[in-house]
PDB file of C-alpha atoms in Angstrom:
ATOM      1  CA  MET A1167      82.216-124.635 -15.157  1.00  0.00           C
ATOM      2  CA  PRO A1168      84.897-125.673 -12.411  1.00  0.00           C
ATOM      3  CA  LEU A1169      87.274-122.508 -11.412  1.00  0.00           C
ATOM      4  CA  ILE A1170      90.263-123.930 -12.141  1.00  0.00           C
ATOM      5  CA  THR A1171      88.882-124.493 -15.872  1.00  0.00           C
ATOM      6  CA  HIS A1172      87.190-121.300 -16.112  1.00  0.00           C
ATOM      7  CA  VAL A1173      90.855-119.764 -15.469  1.00  0.00           C
ATOM      8  CA  ALA A1174      92.288-122.092 -17.718  1.00  0.00           C
ATOM      9  CA  GLU A1175      90.093-120.936 -20.341  1.00  0.00           C
ATOM     10  CA  SER A1176      90.576-117.532 -19.487  1.00  0.00           C
ATOM     11  CA  VAL A1177      94.099-117.618 -19.684  1.00  0.00           C
ATOM     12  CA  VAL A1178      93.900-119.451 -23.701  1.00  0.00           C
ATOM     13  CA  ALA A1179      91.509-116.563 -24.247  1.00  0.00           C
ATOM     14  CA  GLU A1180      93.997-114.072 -23.333  1.00  0.00           C
ATOM     15  CA  LEU A1181      96.753-115.455 -24.771  1.00  0.00           C
ATOM     16  CA  ASN A1182      95.088-115.517 -28.464  1.00  0.00           C
ATOM     17  CA  ALA A1183      93.802-111.862 -27.906  1.00  0.00           C
ATOM     18  CA  ALA A1184      97.580-110.734 -27.388  1.00  0.00           C
ATOM     19  CA  THR A1185     100.297-109.524 -30.038  1.00  0.00           C
ATOM     20  CA  PHE A1186     103.924-111.387 -29.162  1.00  0.00           C
ATOM     21  CA  SER A1187     107.014-111.526 -30.981  1.00  0.00           C
ATOM     22  CA  LEU A1188     105.729-114.944 -32.334  1.00  0.00           C
ATOM     23  CA  PRO A1189     102.404-115.822 -33.541  1.00  0.00           C
ATOM     24  CA  VAL A1190     100.648-117.586 -30.773  1.00  0.00           C
ATOM     25  CA  THR A1191      97.525-119.832 -31.057  1.00  0.00           C
ATOM     26  CA  ALA A1192      96.840-121.514 -27.666  1.00  0.00           C
ATOM     27  CA  THR A1193      94.924-124.103 -26.847  1.00  0.00           C
ATOM     28  CA  ARG A1194      93.497-125.823 -23.682  1.00  0.00           C
ATOM     29  CA  SER A1195      94.178-129.425 -22.608  1.00  0.00           C
ATOM     30  CA  TYR A1196      94.093-132.096 -19.775  1.00  0.00           C
ATOM     31  CA  LEU A1197      96.971-133.978 -21.365  1.00  0.00           C
ATOM     32  CA  PRO A1198      99.595-131.791 -23.011  1.00  0.00           C
ATOM     33  CA  ARG A1199     101.002-134.651 -25.688  1.00  0.00           C
ATOM     34  CA  VAL A1200     101.982-133.137 -28.903  1.00  0.00           C
ATOM     35  CA  GLU A1201     103.008-135.129 -31.753  1.00  0.00           C
ATOM     36  CA  LEU A1202     106.415-134.518 -33.041  1.00  0.00           C
ATOM     37  CA  ALA A1203     105.523-133.845 -36.262  1.00  0.00           C
ATOM     38  CA  ASN A1204     102.858-130.898 -35.112  1.00  0.00           C
ATOM     39  CA  LEU A1205     105.598-129.424 -33.052  1.00  0.00           C
ATOM     40  CA  LYS A1206     107.038-128.036 -36.947  1.00  0.00           C
ATOM     41  CA  THR A1207     104.978-125.300 -35.852  1.00  0.00           C
ATOM     42  CA  LEU A1208     104.927-123.447 -32.434  1.00  0.00           C
ATOM     43  CA  GLN A1209     102.603-125.161 -29.832  1.00  0.00           C
ATOM     44  CA  ILE A1210     101.224-123.442 -26.714  1.00  0.00           C
ATOM     45  CA  THR A1211      99.204-125.673 -24.635  1.00  0.00           C
ATOM     46  CA  VAL A1212      97.887-124.047 -21.282  1.00  0.00           C
ATOM     47  CA  VAL A1213      96.979-127.175 -18.727  1.00  0.00           C
ATOM     48  CA  PRO A1214      95.313-126.927 -15.085  1.00  0.00           C
ATOM     49  CA  SER A1215      97.902-127.622 -12.841  1.00  0.00           C
ATOM     50  CA  SER A1216      97.056-127.051  -9.200  1.00  0.00           C
ATOM     51  CA  LEU A1217      94.498-125.446  -6.964  1.00  0.00           C
ATOM     52  CA  VAL A1218      94.849-124.719  -3.264  1.00  0.00           C
ATOM     53  CA  VAL A1219      92.176-123.290  -1.086  1.00  0.00           C
ATOM     54  CA  ALA A1220      92.331-121.286   2.094  1.00  0.00           C
ATOM     55  CA  THR A1221      90.623-119.542   4.449  1.00  0.00           C
ATOM     56  CA  ALA A1222      90.121-115.766   3.327  1.00  0.00           C
ATOM     57  CA  SER A1223      88.020-114.326   5.867  1.00  0.00           C
ATOM     58  CA  ARG A1224      85.092-115.809   7.899  1.00  0.00           C
ATOM     59  CA  GLY A1225      82.690-115.948   4.762  1.00  0.00           C
ATOM     60  CA  GLN A1226      85.493-116.183   2.059  1.00  0.00           C
ATOM     61  CA  SER A1227      87.990-118.843   0.651  1.00  0.00           C
ATOM     62  CA  GLN A1228      91.285-117.785  -1.148  1.00  0.00           C
ATOM     63  CA  HIS A1229      91.899-120.322  -4.086  1.00  0.00           C
ATOM     64  CA  ASP A1230      95.303-120.263  -5.746  1.00  0.00           C
ATOM     65  CA  VAL A1231      94.806-121.497  -9.219  1.00  0.00           C
ATOM     66  CA  ALA A1232      98.075-122.715 -10.867  1.00  0.00           C
ATOM     67  CA  ILE A1233      98.150-123.005 -14.954  1.00  0.00           C
ATOM     68  CA  ASP A1234     100.792-124.568 -16.729  1.00  0.00           C
ATOM     69  CA  ILE A1235     101.591-123.098 -20.268  1.00  0.00           C
ATOM     70  CA  ALA A1236     103.920-125.171 -22.445  1.00  0.00           C
ATOM     71  CA  VAL A1237     106.157-123.348 -24.909  1.00  0.00           C
ATOM     72  CA  GLN A1238     107.114-125.749 -27.463  1.00  0.00           C
ATOM     73  CA  GLN A1239     108.636-126.294 -31.012  1.00  0.00           C
ATOM     74  CA  LYS A1240     111.008-128.748 -33.027  1.00  0.00           C
ATOM     75  CA  LEU A1241     113.855-127.124 -34.208  1.00  0.00           C
ATOM     76  CA  GLY A1242     115.996-127.117 -37.097  1.00  0.00           C
ATOM     77  CA  SER A1243     119.278-126.836 -35.006  1.00  0.00           C
ATOM     78  CA  GLU A1244     120.137-126.226 -31.712  1.00  0.00           C
ATOM     79  CA  GLN A1245     121.845-123.143 -31.923  1.00  0.00           C
ATOM     80  CA  ASN A1246     121.174-120.145 -29.597  1.00  0.00           C
ATOM     81  CA  ALA A1247     119.706-117.987 -32.692  1.00  0.00           C
ATOM     82  CA  ASP A1248     116.808-120.519 -32.728  1.00  0.00           C
ATOM     83  CA  LEU A1249     116.088-121.056 -29.176  1.00  0.00           C
ATOM     84  CA  ASP A1250     116.552-117.479 -27.935  1.00  0.00           C
ATOM     85  CA  PRO A1251     113.266-115.936 -30.036  1.00  0.00           C
ATOM     86  CA  LEU A1252     111.250-119.082 -28.277  1.00  0.00           C
ATOM     87  CA  LEU A1253     112.880-118.327 -24.904  1.00  0.00           C
ATOM     88  CA  ALA A1254     111.604-114.898 -25.383  1.00  0.00           C
ATOM     89  CA  LEU A1255     108.360-115.544 -26.036  1.00  0.00           C
ATOM     90  CA  ALA A1256     108.174-117.574 -22.906  1.00  0.00           C
ATOM     91  CA  GLU A1257     109.423-114.562 -20.817  1.00  0.00           C
ATOM     92  CA  GLU A1258     107.004-112.152 -22.944  1.00  0.00           C
ATOM     93  CA  ILE A1259     104.120-114.295 -21.904  1.00  0.00           C
ATOM     94  CA  ALA A1260     105.036-114.170 -17.994  1.00  0.00           C
ATOM     95  CA  ALA A1261     105.844-110.123 -18.573  1.00  0.00           C
ATOM     96  CA  HIS A1262     101.861-110.177 -20.277  1.00  0.00           C
ATOM     97  CA  PHE A1263     100.026-111.481 -17.251  1.00  0.00           C
ATOM     98  CA  ARG A1264     102.215-110.233 -14.537  1.00  0.00           C
ATOM     99  CA  GLY A1265     100.005-107.747 -11.569  1.00  0.00           C
ATOM    100  CA  ARG A1266      97.150-108.454 -13.969  1.00  0.00           C
ATOM    101  CA  ARG A1267      93.783-109.452 -13.620  1.00  0.00           C
ATOM    102  CA  LEU A1268      92.104-111.672 -16.272  1.00  0.00           C
ATOM    103  CA  ASP A1269      89.948-109.745 -19.030  1.00  0.00           C
ATOM    104  CA  SER A1270      87.249-112.325 -19.196  1.00  0.00           C
ATOM    105  CA  PHE A1271      87.635-113.375 -15.338  1.00  0.00           C
ATOM    106  CA  PRO A1272      88.576-110.635 -13.648  1.00  0.00           C
ATOM    107  CA  ASP A1273      87.929-112.090 -10.091  1.00  0.00           C
ATOM    108  CA  ALA A1274      91.488-113.802 -11.214  1.00  0.00           C
ATOM    109  CA  LEU A1275      94.058-112.011 -10.048  1.00  0.00           C
ATOM    110  CA  TRP A1276      97.729-112.941 -11.014  1.00  0.00           C
ATOM    111  CA  VAL A1277     100.084-113.657  -7.940  1.00  0.00           C
ATOM    112  CA  LYS A1278     102.924-115.431  -9.395  1.00  0.00           C
ATOM    113  CA  SER A1279     104.934-116.885 -12.576  1.00  0.00           C
ATOM    114  CA  GLU A1280     107.571-119.701 -12.235  1.00  0.00           C
ATOM    115  CA  PHE A1281     109.718-121.391 -14.742  1.00  0.00           C
ATOM    116  CA  LYS A1282     109.564-125.010 -14.295  1.00  0.00           C
ATOM    117  CA  PRO A1283     112.155-125.853 -16.376  1.00  0.00           C
ATOM    118  CA  ILE A1284     113.002-122.451 -18.210  1.00  0.00           C
ATOM    119  CA  PHE A1285     113.777-125.166 -21.070  1.00  0.00           C
ATOM    120  CA  ALA A1286     113.888-129.057 -20.727  1.00  0.00           C
ATOM    121  CA  PRO A1287     117.469-129.767 -21.512  1.00  0.00           C
ATOM    122  CA  GLU A1288     116.459-133.770 -21.910  1.00  0.00           C
ATOM    123  CA  HIS A1289     113.646-132.371 -25.133  1.00  0.00           C
ATOM    124  CA  LEU A1290     116.321-130.449 -26.652  1.00  0.00           C
ATOM    125  CA  ASP A1291     119.177-133.223 -26.660  1.00  0.00           C
ATOM    126  CA  GLN A1292     116.718-136.197 -27.468  1.00  0.00           C
ATOM    127  CA  LEU A1293     114.373-134.647 -29.435  1.00  0.00           C
ATOM    128  CA  ARG A1294     115.557-131.244 -30.747  1.00  0.00           C
ATOM    129  CA  THR A1295     112.473-129.697 -29.408  1.00  0.00           C
ATOM    130  CA  PHE A1296     112.503-126.469 -27.297  1.00  0.00           C
ATOM    131  CA  THR A1297     109.831-126.704 -24.306  1.00  0.00           C
ATOM    132  CA  SER A1298     109.914-124.415 -21.636  1.00  0.00           C
ATOM    133  CA  VAL A1299     106.799-124.495 -19.079  1.00  0.00           C
ATOM    134  CA  LEU A1300     105.295-121.727 -17.195  1.00  0.00           C
ATOM    135  CA  THR A1301     103.142-121.869 -14.098  1.00  0.00           C
ATOM    136  CA  LEU A1302     101.235-118.997 -13.960  1.00  0.00           C
ATOM    137  CA  THR A1303      99.342-118.704 -10.503  1.00  0.00           C
ATOM    138  CA  PHE A1304      95.952-116.363 -10.038  1.00  0.00           C
ATOM    139  CA  ARG A1305      94.352-115.813  -6.891  1.00  0.00           C
ATOM    140  CA  VAL A1306      90.691-116.232  -6.556  1.00  0.00           C
ATOM    141  CA  ILE A1307      88.278-115.058  -3.618  1.00  0.00           C
ATOM    142  CA  GLN A1308      84.828-116.378  -3.202  1.00  0.00           C
TER     143      GLN A1308
END
């Protein structure tokens, strides 16, 4: 299995095993397309994003693996009371991985988290859908 896929699968497993403020069922996908009808329920999609390889030492390479996690749900309204729990969930997911190694792939160490975007205003405006994309970077030395 490719390294980036191994890390993505480990992220999915960890998300599905964890307890968050909202129930989470994560899936891995190369194309994070979700039909609007399916967004009536919360969707968590894990997508391999990028891989940067650099020299770590004479005999080892440093692999920085970026994984995108999309948190999406179609909303009944655009009120803060509907949006705040979804944004809080995205932040909880980021906090869950902070400073940790992946349980099913302990060679992968969390390096950073970035929200790109914290939420997508155009999705909210045009589709009445909350979309937040969290990018986690894990470092693997091999």
